[in-house]
Amino acid sequence: TDKPAQGKHYVIGTDTTFAPFEMRDPKTGEMVGIDMDLIRAIAKDQGFTIDIKSLGFDAAVQALKAGQVDAVMAGMSITDERKKTLDFTDGYFESGLQVAVAEGSSIASLDDLKGKKVAVKNGTAGADYAKSISGQYGFTTTSFSDTSNMINDVKVGNSAAFIDDYPVVLYGIQQGSGMQVVGDKVKGNSYGVAVNKGQHPELVQAFNIGLNNLKASGQYQTINETYLGSTA
Ligand code: GLN
């Protein structure tokens, strides 16, 4: 069938703030962003309904493992490690990682991080990457549950830098986060929607079919351009 999840209802866990993928509309308080627009459009195309829960990234993944949500859509990187316990849809956005510091900081390269603290977000690919290079560059990591608190730790000068997904860091800078990038973008994995292994294969299929439909109709591009401009 071309609508394998038709008539079903799913609870989707997401991050609290991971702009431009998920964030609150300042006027309505509604969850908006690339992920939110995409999943709503795919649900409509595929005839299923959704309930979105804004939990935080690590909390959403834990909620999935505990069976409290059916799926996670939170700019979640498709990694081999995660694939051991989770199934992913096709990738819908190619991402990467980026180190950033406060504007005007004296840190100009990763070598300058020696003896400093680097803020990361719990359970993320960025946190894993930071830990993998911390020995080489001589820094320690401090963990936060969300992007806002992580960046705030750099703002107040406790951490010298933070690591987050490249498009999120860039969007934040455009929105006036007061941060600047250090070093090159690090290659990362694409984002996909995750379900527990072997559960909801019909949702994975429906997402993939819907994603292709949205690409064919131009709606996928429109959603990306809404948040990223014409460079999307
Ligand atoms: N893409 C990163 C990961 O999957 C971060 C996701 C997020 O912070 N919402 O680990």
Short mmCIF file of C-alpha atoms and ligand atoms in Angstrom, two decimals:
data_model
loop_
_atom_site.label_atom_id
_atom_site.label_comp_id
_atom_site.label_asym_id
_atom_site.label_seq_id
_atom_site.Cartn_x
_atom_site.Cartn_y
_atom_site.Cartn_z
CA THR A 1 0.00 0.00 0.00
CA ASP A 2 1.11 3.58 -0.61
CA LYS A 3 -0.18 4.70 2.83
CA PRO A 4 0.99 2.02 5.28
CA ALA A 5 0.23 4.10 8.41
CA GLN A 6 -3.14 5.43 7.37
CA GLY A 7 -5.54 5.96 10.29
CA LYS A 8 -2.86 5.44 12.94
CA HIS A 9 -1.90 7.80 15.74
CA TYR A 10 1.65 8.36 17.00
CA VAL A 11 3.25 10.18 19.91
CA ILE A 12 6.47 11.82 18.73
CA GLY A 13 9.13 12.96 21.20
CA THR A 14 11.32 15.92 20.32
CA ASP A 15 13.88 18.33 21.70
CA THR A 16 12.84 21.53 23.48
CA THR A 17 15.01 23.97 21.55
CA PHE A 18 17.00 22.94 18.51
CA ALA A 19 16.37 25.77 16.10
CA PRO A 20 15.76 25.73 13.14
CA PHE A 21 14.53 22.12 13.53
CA GLU A 22 12.32 22.49 16.61
CA MET A 23 11.51 25.61 18.58
CA ARG A 24 8.52 27.51 19.91
CA ASP A 25 6.80 30.14 17.83
CA PRO A 26 7.23 33.23 20.06
CA LYS A 27 3.65 34.36 19.37
CA THR A 28 1.62 31.13 19.49
CA GLY A 29 3.90 28.98 21.64
CA GLU A 30 3.40 26.20 19.09
CA MET A 31 6.31 23.91 18.16
CA VAL A 32 7.62 24.96 14.74
CA GLY A 33 10.76 24.35 12.69
CA ILE A 34 11.91 22.11 9.85
CA ASP A 35 11.26 18.83 11.71
CA MET A 36 7.87 19.95 12.99
CA ASP A 37 6.67 21.20 9.59
CA LEU A 38 8.00 18.06 7.88
CA ILE A 39 6.36 15.56 10.23
CA ARG A 40 3.03 17.41 10.10
CA ALA A 41 3.14 17.53 6.30
CA ILE A 42 4.07 13.84 6.07
CA ALA A 43 1.31 12.89 8.55
CA LYS A 44 -1.18 14.77 6.38
CA ASP A 45 0.13 13.19 3.17
CA GLN A 46 0.06 9.71 4.72
CA GLY A 47 -3.21 10.00 6.64
CA PHE A 48 -1.90 9.45 10.19
CA THR A 49 -2.19 11.77 13.20
CA ILE A 50 0.49 12.85 15.68
CA ASP A 51 0.94 14.26 19.12
CA ILE A 52 4.26 16.07 19.61
CA LYS A 53 5.96 16.00 23.03
CA SER A 54 8.71 18.54 23.69
CA LEU A 55 10.95 16.61 26.10
CA GLY A 56 14.61 17.45 25.43
CA PHE A 57 16.91 15.35 23.24
CA ASP A 58 18.24 12.81 25.73
CA ALA A 59 14.87 12.66 27.52
CA ALA A 60 13.09 11.97 24.22
CA VAL A 61 15.47 9.09 23.42
CA GLN A 62 14.97 7.66 26.93
CA ALA A 63 11.19 8.03 26.56
CA LEU A 64 11.39 6.08 23.29
CA LYS A 65 13.39 3.29 24.91
CA ALA A 66 10.84 3.17 27.76
CA GLY A 67 7.96 2.97 25.28
CA GLN A 68 6.48 6.31 26.36
CA VAL A 69 6.67 7.72 22.84
CA ASP A 70 6.40 5.92 19.49
CA ALA A 71 9.17 7.79 17.71
CA VAL A 72 11.76 10.54 18.09
CA MET A 73 12.15 13.37 15.60
CA ALA A 74 14.70 15.80 16.97
CA GLY A 75 17.43 16.45 14.44
CA MET A 76 18.60 12.98 15.42
CA SER A 77 21.72 11.71 13.69
CA ILE A 78 21.55 8.25 12.13
CA THR A 79 24.55 6.47 13.67
CA ASP A 80 25.69 2.83 13.61
CA GLU A 81 25.69 2.76 17.40
CA ARG A 82 22.05 3.87 17.58
CA LYS A 83 21.08 1.45 14.80
CA LYS A 84 21.88 -1.41 17.18
CA THR A 85 18.70 -0.65 19.15
CA LEU A 86 16.70 1.68 16.92
CA ASP A 87 15.36 1.72 13.37
CA PHE A 88 15.64 4.92 11.37
CA THR A 89 13.75 6.36 8.44
CA ASP A 90 15.66 7.58 5.41
CA GLY A 91 17.78 10.63 6.13
CA TYR A 92 15.95 13.92 5.57
CA PHE A 93 18.73 16.43 6.31
CA GLU A 94 22.50 16.24 5.96
CA SER A 95 24.21 17.68 9.00
CA GLY A 96 27.61 18.09 10.64
CA LEU A 97 29.21 19.35 13.83
CA GLN A 98 30.76 22.68 14.75
CA VAL A 99 32.80 24.07 17.62
CA ALA A 100 31.88 27.63 18.61
CA VAL A 101 32.98 30.23 21.17
CA ALA A 102 31.73 33.61 22.37
CA GLU A 103 32.27 36.49 19.96
CA GLY A 104 35.61 38.14 20.62
CA SER A 105 37.00 35.08 22.42
CA SER A 106 40.76 34.56 22.25
CA ILE A 107 40.20 30.90 21.27
CA ALA A 108 41.13 30.68 17.62
CA SER A 109 41.70 26.96 17.19
CA LEU A 110 41.06 23.69 18.97
CA ASP A 111 44.63 23.83 20.35
CA ASP A 112 43.62 26.88 22.40
CA LEU A 113 41.13 24.72 24.33
CA LYS A 114 43.88 23.13 26.42
CA GLY A 115 42.87 23.17 30.11
CA LYS A 116 39.45 24.66 29.30
CA LYS A 117 35.89 23.41 29.62
CA VAL A 118 33.78 22.61 26.56
CA ALA A 119 29.99 22.53 26.93
CA VAL A 120 28.10 19.66 25.28
CA LYS A 121 24.55 18.34 25.24
CA ASN A 122 23.79 15.02 26.94
CA GLY A 123 23.48 11.97 24.73
CA THR A 124 24.27 13.74 21.47
CA ALA A 125 26.64 13.01 18.61
CA GLY A 126 28.34 16.31 19.47
CA ALA A 127 29.02 15.12 23.03
CA ASP A 128 30.52 11.87 21.70
CA TYR A 129 32.72 13.81 19.29
CA ALA A 130 33.88 16.18 22.05
CA LYS A 131 34.81 13.24 24.27
CA SER A 132 36.67 11.59 21.38
CA ILE A 133 38.98 14.60 20.89
CA SER A 134 39.19 15.89 24.48
CA GLY A 135 42.34 13.90 25.26
CA GLN A 136 44.11 15.10 22.14
CA TYR A 137 43.33 18.78 22.83
CA GLY A 138 43.45 18.62 26.62
CA PHE A 139 39.99 19.96 27.48
CA THR A 140 37.24 18.61 29.73
CA THR A 141 33.54 18.48 28.89
CA THR A 142 30.52 19.74 30.85
CA SER A 143 27.09 18.33 29.98
CA PHE A 144 23.77 20.14 29.64
CA SER A 145 20.29 18.84 28.89
CA ASP A 146 19.47 21.44 26.23
CA THR A 147 21.08 23.77 23.72
CA SER A 148 20.02 27.01 25.49
CA ASN A 149 21.70 26.09 28.78
CA MET A 150 24.77 24.81 26.96
CA ILE A 151 25.25 28.11 25.11
CA ASN A 152 24.50 30.07 28.25
CA ASP A 153 27.43 28.37 29.99
CA VAL A 154 29.70 29.80 27.28
CA LYS A 155 28.02 33.22 27.55
CA VAL A 156 28.70 33.44 31.28
CA GLY A 157 32.31 32.38 30.68
CA ASN A 158 32.26 29.07 32.54
CA SER A 159 32.88 26.99 29.41
CA ALA A 160 35.27 28.30 26.76
CA ALA A 161 33.44 26.65 23.86
CA PHE A 162 30.53 24.41 22.95
CA ILE A 163 29.90 21.79 20.29
CA ASP A 164 26.56 21.46 18.53
CA ASP A 165 25.22 20.53 15.11
CA TYR A 166 26.54 22.80 12.37
CA PRO A 167 23.19 24.07 11.01
CA VAL A 168 22.02 24.82 14.57
CA VAL A 169 25.18 26.78 15.42
CA LEU A 170 24.93 28.77 12.19
CA TYR A 171 21.24 29.50 12.61
CA GLY A 172 21.89 30.64 16.18
CA ILE A 173 24.64 33.02 15.05
CA GLN A 174 22.30 34.48 12.41
CA GLN A 175 19.69 34.97 15.15
CA GLY A 176 22.18 36.82 17.35
CA SER A 177 23.45 34.13 19.74
CA GLY A 178 26.66 36.14 20.13
CA MET A 179 28.80 33.13 19.24
CA GLN A 180 31.37 32.57 16.49
CA VAL A 181 32.69 29.38 14.91
CA VAL A 182 36.16 27.94 15.52
CA GLY A 183 37.72 25.55 13.02
CA ASP A 184 36.01 23.72 10.21
CA LYS A 185 32.68 21.98 10.11
CA VAL A 186 33.11 18.33 11.10
CA LYS A 187 31.33 15.84 8.92
CA GLY A 188 28.27 14.34 10.62
CA ASN A 189 25.43 11.98 9.79
CA SER A 190 22.05 12.71 8.28
CA TYR A 191 18.99 13.19 10.46
CA GLY A 192 16.30 10.52 10.57
CA VAL A 193 13.24 9.67 12.63
CA ALA A 194 13.86 6.83 15.10
CA VAL A 195 11.59 4.06 16.38
CA ASN A 196 12.49 1.11 18.61
CA LYS A 197 13.96 -1.77 16.62
CA GLY A 198 11.25 -3.77 14.90
CA GLN A 199 8.46 -1.49 16.13
CA HIS A 200 6.29 0.63 13.85
CA PRO A 201 7.84 -0.46 10.55
CA GLU A 202 4.70 1.02 8.95
CA LEU A 203 5.61 4.46 10.34
CA VAL A 204 9.13 4.19 8.93
CA GLN A 205 7.68 3.22 5.54
CA ALA A 206 5.04 5.94 5.61
CA PHE A 207 7.64 8.56 6.54
CA ASN A 208 9.85 7.52 3.64
CA ILE A 209 6.98 7.53 1.14
CA GLY A 210 5.71 10.86 2.45
CA LEU A 211 9.20 12.37 2.33
CA ASN A 212 9.54 11.36 -1.32
CA ASN A 213 6.10 12.81 -2.07
CA LEU A 214 7.07 16.11 -0.41
CA LYS A 215 10.31 16.20 -2.38
CA ALA A 216 8.41 15.59 -5.62
CA SER A 217 5.83 18.29 -4.87
CA GLY A 218 8.42 20.89 -3.87
CA GLN A 219 7.03 21.14 -0.32
CA TYR A 220 10.21 19.68 1.19
CA GLN A 221 12.24 22.47 -0.40
CA THR A 222 9.68 25.11 0.67
CA ILE A 223 9.85 23.98 4.31
CA ASN A 224 13.66 24.12 4.32
CA GLU A 225 13.66 27.55 2.68
CA THR A 226 11.17 28.86 5.25
CA TYR A 227 13.81 28.44 7.93
CA LEU A 228 17.13 28.51 6.06
CA GLY A 229 16.41 30.98 3.27
CA SER A 230 17.16 30.39 -0.38
CA THR A 231 20.52 28.75 0.45
CA ALA A 232 18.64 25.65 1.75
N1 GLN B 1 22.14 15.48 15.89
C1 GLN B 1 22.55 15.32 17.24
C2 GLN B 1 22.33 13.90 17.70
O1 GLN B 1 21.56 13.19 17.14
C3 GLN B 1 21.89 16.32 18.20
C4 GLN B 1 20.39 16.24 18.25
C5 GLN B 1 19.80 17.25 19.21
O2 GLN B 1 20.52 17.83 20.02
N2 GLN B 1 18.51 17.47 19.14
O3 GLN B 1 22.92 13.46 18.64
#
